[in-house]
Amino acid sequence: MEKVKAKKHLGQHFLKDESIAKGIADTLNLEGYNDVLEIGPGMGVLTKYLLEKPINTYVIEIDSESVEYLDVNYPKLHGKIISKDFLKYNINEVFEGKQFAIIGNFPYNISSQIVFKIIENTSLIERWVGMFQLEMGIRLVALPKDKKDYGILSVLVPFYYSVETIMTLPPSAFNPPPKVNSIVVKATRRNHEFRADPALIKHVVKTAFGQRRKTLSNSLSQIIPKEVFKTHPFSTLRPENLTHLEFEELCVFIAVNVIN
């Protein structure tokens, strides 16, 4: 079968550097899980190195042309190709509550949504390794001092995973080359003991950054009345000033003074 043509509407940019692909595959520690799910394998440049490892490799791919290519060229994947949309797929259909890892050159147009779904399934996903558009990847490791890069995922991800940068890649490493540089990050699960409801934290963080130029007293006024909030030292700050643990502290205050 001929090579697969990258499709713009699917955000496909196929990695073509074999040494980089092997390096990404080698970031999996293979500890605590026996299965790995690759998202968006394309033509399998990363997949081939996963198949060499002592682990069960599954792939999920929405592009029917790529599915056909993988089925023809990688016999070891027979029965392990999931022709579905990862964002809509119930991963328990395959893993049935077992621990697994995720890896992939994530389609840039849905990469943030992929991270949100991973967070929703943290109890199952011990580790994940993803390639992102550089700007998106930087957000995952940004701190409050990184004003413009610090955002919703910068706050939420550290509750669940410790994230580190593995490598950055130029557009020439892909076919077709994207217009921006790319970054590979590795995330290892944390066992954070929440002091506040995770759903409340997510709601507060999203609401705050939805109006990030406003002080928290103004942006969160529908969640916590200004009259109540004014007694808290965070009320005059903007969301970019708070660490993830300070957001949690704020949510403890909300739970005690508003919800209860």
C-alpha positions as YAML, in Angstrom:
chain: A
units: angstrom
residues:
- id: 1
  name: MET
  ca: [0.00, 0.00, 0.00]
- id: 2
  name: GLU
  ca: [1.24, 3.51, -0.81]
- id: 3
  name: LYS
  ca: [2.09, 5.98, 1.93]
- id: 4
  name: VAL
  ca: [-0.73, 7.81, 3.66]
- id: 5
  name: LYS
  ca: [-1.36, 11.41, 2.70]
- id: 6
  name: ALA
  ca: [-1.47, 13.74, 5.71]
- id: 7
  name: LYS
  ca: [-4.87, 15.35, 6.15]
- id: 8
  name: LYS
  ca: [-4.99, 18.96, 7.27]
- id: 9
  name: HIS
  ca: [-8.44, 18.69, 8.87]
- id: 10
  name: LEU
  ca: [-7.11, 15.95, 11.16]
- id: 11
  name: GLY
  ca: [-4.06, 18.00, 12.14]
- id: 12
  name: GLN
  ca: [-1.72, 15.32, 10.78]
- id: 13
  name: HIS
  ca: [2.03, 15.96, 10.59]
- id: 14
  name: PHE
  ca: [3.87, 12.66, 10.35]
- id: 15
  name: LEU
  ca: [7.16, 12.33, 12.18]
- id: 16
  name: LYS
  ca: [9.81, 11.14, 9.74]
- id: 17
  name: ASP
  ca: [12.99, 11.06, 11.86]
- id: 18
  name: GLU
  ca: [13.59, 7.45, 12.93]
- id: 19
  name: SER
  ca: [16.10, 8.26, 15.68]
- id: 20
  name: ILE
  ca: [13.67, 10.71, 17.28]
- id: 21
  name: ALA
  ca: [10.88, 8.14, 17.09]
- id: 22
  name: LYS
  ca: [13.02, 5.58, 18.88]
- id: 23
  name: GLY
  ca: [13.99, 8.14, 21.51]
- id: 24
  name: ILE
  ca: [10.35, 8.94, 22.20]
- id: 25
  name: ALA
  ca: [9.45, 5.26, 22.51]
- id: 26
  name: ASP
  ca: [12.32, 4.77, 24.96]
- id: 27
  name: THR
  ca: [10.84, 7.31, 27.38]
- id: 28
  name: LEU
  ca: [8.35, 4.68, 28.55]
- id: 29
  name: ASN
  ca: [9.64, 3.10, 31.76]
- id: 30
  name: LEU
  ca: [7.45, -0.03, 31.40]
- id: 31
  name: GLU
  ca: [6.88, -0.10, 35.17]
- id: 32
  name: GLY
  ca: [3.45, -0.62, 36.69]
- id: 33
  name: TYR
  ca: [1.66, -1.38, 33.43]
- id: 34
  name: ASN
  ca: [1.69, -3.95, 30.63]
- id: 35
  name: ASP
  ca: [-0.20, -2.02, 27.97]
- id: 36
  name: VAL
  ca: [0.40, 1.14, 25.97]
- id: 37
  name: LEU
  ca: [-2.02, 3.04, 23.75]
- id: 38
  name: GLU
  ca: [-0.60, 5.14, 20.93]
- id: 39
  name: ILE
  ca: [-2.83, 7.99, 19.79]
- id: 40
  name: GLY
  ca: [-2.69, 8.94, 16.11]
- id: 41
  name: PRO
  ca: [0.00, 6.53, 14.85]
- id: 42
  name: GLY
  ca: [-0.28, 7.65, 11.24]
- id: 43
  name: MET
  ca: [2.10, 5.42, 9.29]
- id: 44
  name: GLY
  ca: [3.65, 3.87, 12.37]
- id: 45
  name: VAL
  ca: [7.08, 5.49, 12.60]
- id: 46
  name: LEU
  ca: [6.77, 5.44, 16.40]
- id: 47
  name: THR
  ca: [4.69, 2.27, 16.49]
- id: 48
  name: LYS
  ca: [7.47, 0.10, 15.11]
- id: 49
  name: TYR
  ca: [9.67, 0.88, 18.11]
- id: 50
  name: LEU
  ca: [6.85, 0.27, 20.56]
- id: 51
  name: LEU
  ca: [6.28, -3.15, 19.01]
- id: 52
  name: GLU
  ca: [9.90, -4.07, 19.81]
- id: 53
  name: LYS
  ca: [9.26, -3.63, 23.53]
- id: 54
  name: PRO
  ca: [7.94, -6.26, 25.97]
- id: 55
  name: ILE
  ca: [4.56, -4.58, 26.22]
- id: 56
  name: ASN
  ca: [1.14, -4.90, 24.58]
- id: 57
  name: THR
  ca: [0.84, -2.10, 22.04]
- id: 58
  name: TYR
  ca: [-2.56, -0.80, 20.95]
- id: 59
  name: VAL
  ca: [-3.15, 2.10, 18.59]
- id: 60
  name: ILE
  ca: [-6.18, 4.33, 18.13]
- id: 61
  name: GLU
  ca: [-6.59, 6.07, 14.80]
- id: 62
  name: ILE
  ca: [-9.55, 7.94, 13.33]
- id: 63
  name: ASP
  ca: [-8.14, 8.10, 9.78]
- id: 64
  name: SER
  ca: [-9.36, 5.05, 7.83]
- id: 65
  name: GLU
  ca: [-6.47, 5.33, 5.35]
- id: 66
  name: SER
  ca: [-3.95, 5.13, 8.19]
- id: 67
  name: VAL
  ca: [-5.84, 2.20, 9.72]
- id: 68
  name: GLU
  ca: [-5.56, 0.30, 6.44]
- id: 69
  name: TYR
  ca: [-1.85, 1.15, 6.13]
- id: 70
  name: LEU
  ca: [-1.10, -0.04, 9.68]
- id: 71
  name: ASP
  ca: [-3.07, -3.25, 9.20]
- id: 72
  name: VAL
  ca: [-1.12, -4.10, 6.04]
- id: 73
  name: ASN
  ca: [2.35, -3.12, 7.26]
- id: 74
  name: TYR
  ca: [2.31, -4.13, 10.94]
- id: 75
  name: PRO
  ca: [0.99, -7.69, 11.37]
- id: 76
  name: LYS
  ca: [1.71, -7.52, 15.12]
- id: 77
  name: LEU
  ca: [-1.06, -4.93, 15.40]
- id: 78
  name: HIS
  ca: [-3.78, -7.26, 14.12]
- id: 79
  name: GLY
  ca: [-6.65, -7.06, 16.59]
- id: 80
  name: LYS
  ca: [-5.06, -4.09, 18.36]
- id: 81
  name: ILE
  ca: [-6.02, -1.26, 16.00]
- id: 82
  name: ILE
  ca: [-8.89, 0.80, 17.35]
- id: 83
  name: SER
  ca: [-10.52, 2.71, 14.50]
- id: 84
  name: LYS
  ca: [-12.18, 5.33, 16.69]
- id: 85
  name: ASP
  ca: [-12.02, 8.95, 17.81]
- id: 86
  name: PHE
  ca: [-9.98, 8.93, 21.05]
- id: 87
  name: LEU
  ca: [-11.98, 11.83, 22.48]
- id: 88
  name: LYS
  ca: [-15.23, 9.88, 22.17]
- id: 89
  name: TYR
  ca: [-13.89, 6.40, 22.90]
- id: 90
  name: ASN
  ca: [-14.45, 4.55, 26.19]
- id: 91
  name: ILE
  ca: [-10.95, 3.25, 26.87]
- id: 92
  name: ASN
  ca: [-12.28, 0.70, 29.33]
- id: 93
  name: GLU
  ca: [-13.60, -1.26, 26.36]
- id: 94
  name: VAL
  ca: [-10.01, -2.41, 25.81]
- id: 95
  name: PHE
  ca: [-8.22, -2.02, 29.13]
- id: 96
  name: GLU
  ca: [-11.07, -2.99, 31.47]
- id: 97
  name: GLY
  ca: [-9.70, -1.10, 34.46]
- id: 98
  name: LYS
  ca: [-6.06, -2.12, 33.96]
- id: 99
  name: GLN
  ca: [-3.18, 0.33, 34.20]
- id: 100
  name: PHE
  ca: [-1.70, 1.52, 30.90]
- id: 101
  name: ALA
  ca: [0.43, 4.26, 29.36]
- id: 102
  name: ILE
  ca: [-0.37, 6.67, 26.54]
- id: 103
  name: ILE
  ca: [2.03, 7.90, 23.91]
- id: 104
  name: GLY
  ca: [1.71, 9.71, 20.61]
- id: 105
  name: ASN
  ca: [2.33, 12.54, 18.22]
- id: 106
  name: PHE
  ca: [-0.91, 14.20, 19.28]
- id: 107
  name: PRO
  ca: [-2.88, 16.00, 16.54]
- id: 108
  name: TYR
  ca: [-2.24, 19.65, 17.33]
- id: 109
  name: ASN
  ca: [-5.84, 20.73, 16.83]
- id: 110
  name: ILE
  ca: [-7.13, 18.50, 19.66]
- id: 111
  name: SER
  ca: [-4.06, 18.18, 21.90]
- id: 112
  name: SER
  ca: [-5.51, 20.12, 24.84]
- id: 113
  name: GLN
  ca: [-8.69, 18.01, 24.72]
- id: 114
  name: ILE
  ca: [-6.54, 14.86, 24.80]
- id: 115
  name: VAL
  ca: [-4.83, 16.09, 27.98]
- id: 116
  name: PHE
  ca: [-8.20, 16.82, 29.62]
- id: 117
  name: LYS
  ca: [-9.36, 13.27, 28.82]
- id: 118
  name: ILE
  ca: [-6.13, 11.83, 30.22]
- id: 119
  name: ILE
  ca: [-6.73, 13.77, 33.44]
- id: 120
  name: GLU
  ca: [-10.25, 12.33, 33.63]
- id: 121
  name: ASN
  ca: [-8.69, 8.84, 33.50]
- id: 122
  name: THR
  ca: [-5.69, 9.47, 35.76]
- id: 123
  name: SER
  ca: [-6.44, 6.42, 37.91]
- id: 124
  name: LEU
  ca: [-5.74, 4.20, 34.87]
- id: 125
  name: ILE
  ca: [-2.95, 6.13, 33.14]
- id: 126
  name: GLU
  ca: [0.34, 5.89, 35.03]
- id: 127
  name: ARG
  ca: [2.41, 7.69, 32.42]
- id: 128
  name: TRP
  ca: [1.95, 9.55, 29.16]
- id: 129
  name: VAL
  ca: [4.35, 10.91, 26.59]
- id: 130
  name: GLY
  ca: [3.07, 13.36, 24.02]
- id: 131
  name: MET
  ca: [4.29, 15.54, 21.21]
- id: 132
  name: PHE
  ca: [2.70, 18.97, 21.05]
- id: 133
  name: GLN
  ca: [2.94, 22.25, 19.22]
- id: 134
  name: LEU
  ca: [5.66, 24.13, 21.13]
- id: 135
  name: GLU
  ca: [3.31, 26.79, 22.50]
- id: 136
  name: MET
  ca: [0.94, 24.15, 23.86]
- id: 137
  name: GLY
  ca: [3.72, 22.09, 25.40]
- id: 138
  name: ILE
  ca: [5.15, 25.13, 27.16]
- id: 139
  name: ARG
  ca: [1.78, 25.71, 28.82]
- id: 140
  name: LEU
  ca: [1.96, 22.25, 30.38]
- id: 141
  name: VAL
  ca: [5.15, 23.11, 32.27]
- id: 142
  name: ALA
  ca: [4.53, 26.86, 32.79]
- id: 143
  name: LEU
  ca: [4.70, 28.44, 36.25]
- id: 144
  name: PRO
  ca: [3.02, 31.62, 37.56]
- id: 145
  name: LYS
  ca: [6.13, 33.63, 36.64]
- id: 146
  name: ASP
  ca: [5.57, 32.65, 32.98]
- id: 147
  name: LYS
  ca: [2.70, 35.11, 32.70]
- id: 148
  name: LYS
  ca: [1.43, 34.71, 29.15]
- id: 149
  name: ASP
  ca: [2.00, 30.92, 29.00]
- id: 150
  name: TYR
  ca: [0.42, 30.12, 32.36]
- id: 151
  name: GLY
  ca: [-3.16, 28.95, 31.98]
- id: 152
  name: ILE
  ca: [-5.81, 26.35, 32.78]
- id: 153
  name: LEU
  ca: [-3.73, 23.26, 32.03]
- id: 154
  name: SER
  ca: [-0.70, 24.79, 33.74]
- id: 155
  name: VAL
  ca: [-2.75, 24.73, 36.94]
- id: 156
  name: LEU
  ca: [-4.72, 21.52, 36.56]
- id: 157
  name: VAL
  ca: [-2.08, 19.10, 35.25]
- id: 158
  name: PRO
  ca: [0.29, 19.35, 38.29]
- id: 159
  name: PHE
  ca: [-2.44, 17.98, 40.55]
- id: 160
  name: TYR
  ca: [-2.30, 14.75, 38.58]
- id: 161
  name: TYR
  ca: [1.07, 14.50, 36.84]
- id: 162
  name: SER
  ca: [4.66, 15.63, 37.11]
- id: 163
  name: VAL
  ca: [5.60, 16.90, 33.65]
- id: 164
  name: GLU
  ca: [9.03, 17.38, 32.15]
- id: 165
  name: THR
  ca: [10.31, 18.40, 28.73]
- id: 166
  name: ILE
  ca: [12.11, 15.68, 26.75]
- id: 167
  name: MET
  ca: [13.04, 17.42, 23.50]
- id: 168
  name: THR
  ca: [12.07, 20.13, 21.04]
- id: 169
  name: LEU
  ca: [11.83, 19.49, 17.31]
- id: 170
  name: PRO
  ca: [12.01, 21.71, 14.23]
- id: 171
  name: PRO
  ca: [9.35, 21.59, 11.49]
- id: 172
  name: SER
  ca: [11.80, 19.67, 9.25]
- id: 173
  name: ALA
  ca: [11.34, 16.56, 11.43]
- id: 174
  name: PHE
  ca: [7.81, 16.15, 10.00]
- id: 175
  name: ASN
  ca: [6.04, 15.57, 6.73]
- id: 176
  name: PRO
  ca: [4.41, 17.89, 5.92]
- id: 177
  name: PRO
  ca: [6.36, 20.32, 8.12]
- id: 178
  name: PRO
  ca: [4.14, 22.33, 10.50]
- id: 179
  name: LYS
  ca: [4.54, 26.09, 10.72]
- id: 180
  name: VAL
  ca: [5.82, 25.90, 14.29]
- id: 181
  name: ASN
  ca: [8.35, 24.00, 16.37]
- id: 182
  name: SER
  ca: [7.21, 20.99, 18.39]
- id: 183
  name: ILE
  ca: [7.95, 19.70, 21.87]
- id: 184
  name: VAL
  ca: [7.83, 16.27, 23.51]
- id: 185
  name: VAL
  ca: [6.86, 16.07, 27.19]
- id: 186
  name: LYS
  ca: [6.73, 13.16, 29.61]
- id: 187
  name: ALA
  ca: [4.23, 12.98, 32.45]
- id: 188
  name: THR
  ca: [4.35, 10.68, 35.48]
- id: 189
  name: ARG
  ca: [1.34, 10.26, 37.74]
- id: 190
  name: ARG
  ca: [1.28, 11.95, 41.13]
- id: 191
  name: ASN
  ca: [-0.82, 10.75, 44.03]
- id: 192
  name: HIS
  ca: [-2.04, 14.11, 45.22]
- id: 193
  name: GLU
  ca: [-4.37, 14.03, 48.22]
- id: 194
  name: PHE
  ca: [-7.00, 16.63, 47.39]
- id: 195
  name: ARG
  ca: [-8.09, 19.00, 50.12]
- id: 196
  name: ALA
  ca: [-10.90, 20.34, 47.92]
- id: 197
  name: ASP
  ca: [-13.27, 18.76, 45.41]
- id: 198
  name: PRO
  ca: [-11.38, 18.30, 42.10]
- id: 199
  name: ALA
  ca: [-14.53, 19.27, 40.19]
- id: 200
  name: LEU
  ca: [-14.71, 22.54, 42.12]
- id: 201
  name: ILE
  ca: [-11.03, 23.25, 41.45]
- id: 202
  name: LYS
  ca: [-11.54, 22.68, 37.72]
- id: 203
  name: HIS
  ca: [-14.60, 24.94, 37.69]
- id: 204
  name: VAL
  ca: [-12.83, 27.73, 39.58]
- id: 205
  name: VAL
  ca: [-9.69, 27.55, 37.44]
- id: 206
  name: LYS
  ca: [-11.62, 27.58, 34.15]
- id: 207
  name: THR
  ca: [-13.81, 30.46, 35.32]
- id: 208
  name: ALA
  ca: [-10.83, 32.50, 36.53]
- id: 209
  name: PHE
  ca: [-8.81, 32.10, 33.35]
- id: 210
  name: GLY
  ca: [-11.90, 32.73, 31.25]
- id: 211
  name: GLN
  ca: [-11.47, 36.36, 32.35]
- id: 212
  name: ARG
  ca: [-7.78, 36.31, 33.12]
- id: 213
  name: ARG
  ca: [-7.31, 40.09, 32.99]
- id: 214
  name: LYS
  ca: [-9.75, 40.59, 35.86]
- id: 215
  name: THR
  ca: [-8.95, 40.18, 39.52]
- id: 216
  name: LEU
  ca: [-10.23, 36.97, 41.07]
- id: 217
  name: SER
  ca: [-12.77, 38.95, 43.06]
- id: 218
  name: ASN
  ca: [-14.41, 40.02, 39.79]
- id: 219
  name: SER
  ca: [-13.92, 36.90, 37.66]
- id: 220
  name: LEU
  ca: [-15.21, 34.56, 40.39]
- id: 221
  name: SER
  ca: [-18.10, 36.74, 41.59]
- id: 222
  name: GLN
  ca: [-20.67, 34.17, 40.40]
- id: 223
  name: ILE
  ca: [-18.97, 31.51, 42.52]
- id: 224
  name: ILE
  ca: [-18.02, 33.49, 45.59]
- id: 225
  name: PRO
  ca: [-19.70, 36.80, 46.48]
- id: 226
  name: LYS
  ca: [-17.35, 39.76, 46.61]
- id: 227
  name: GLU
  ca: [-18.42, 40.55, 50.14]
- id: 228
  name: VAL
  ca: [-17.24, 37.13, 51.26]
- id: 229
  name: PHE
  ca: [-14.13, 37.06, 49.07]
- id: 230
  name: LYS
  ca: [-12.79, 40.44, 50.17]
- id: 231
  name: THR
  ca: [-11.53, 38.92, 53.41]
- id: 232
  name: HIS
  ca: [-9.19, 36.60, 51.49]
- id: 233
  name: PRO
  ca: [-5.70, 37.77, 50.39]
- id: 234
  name: PHE
  ca: [-6.16, 36.28, 46.90]
- id: 235
  name: SER
  ca: [-9.18, 38.45, 46.06]
- id: 236
  name: THR
  ca: [-7.11, 41.24, 44.49]
- id: 237
  name: LEU
  ca: [-4.85, 38.92, 42.50]
- id: 238
  name: ARG
  ca: [-5.24, 37.65, 38.94]
- id: 239
  name: PRO
  ca: [-5.32, 33.92, 38.15]
- id: 240
  name: GLU
  ca: [-1.79, 33.99, 36.71]
- id: 241
  name: ASN
  ca: [-0.48, 34.86, 40.19]
- id: 242
  name: LEU
  ca: [-1.63, 31.65, 41.91]
- id: 243
  name: THR
  ca: [0.11, 28.26, 41.96]
- id: 244
  name: HIS
  ca: [-1.99, 25.13, 41.63]
- id: 245
  name: LEU
  ca: [-1.81, 24.58, 45.39]
- id: 246
  name: GLU
  ca: [-2.96, 28.15, 46.04]
- id: 247
  name: PHE
  ca: [-5.96, 27.52, 43.78]
- id: 248
  name: GLU
  ca: [-6.69, 24.48, 45.91]
- id: 249
  name: GLU
  ca: [-6.38, 26.62, 49.05]
- id: 250
  name: LEU
  ca: [-8.85, 29.08, 47.54]
- id: 251
  name: CYS
  ca: [-11.29, 26.27, 46.82]
- id: 252
  name: VAL
  ca: [-11.07, 25.10, 50.43]
- id: 253
  name: PHE
  ca: [-12.06, 28.66, 51.42]
- id: 254
  name: ILE
  ca: [-14.96, 28.60, 48.95]
- id: 255
  name: ALA
  ca: [-16.16, 25.21, 50.20]
- id: 256
  name: VAL
  ca: [-16.18, 26.41, 53.81]
- id: 257
  name: ASN
  ca: [-17.57, 29.90, 53.30]
- id: 258
  name: VAL
  ca: [-19.95, 29.49, 50.37]
- id: 259
  name: ILE
  ca: [-20.88, 25.89, 49.65]
- id: 260
  name: ASN
  ca: [-21.33, 24.89, 53.25]
...
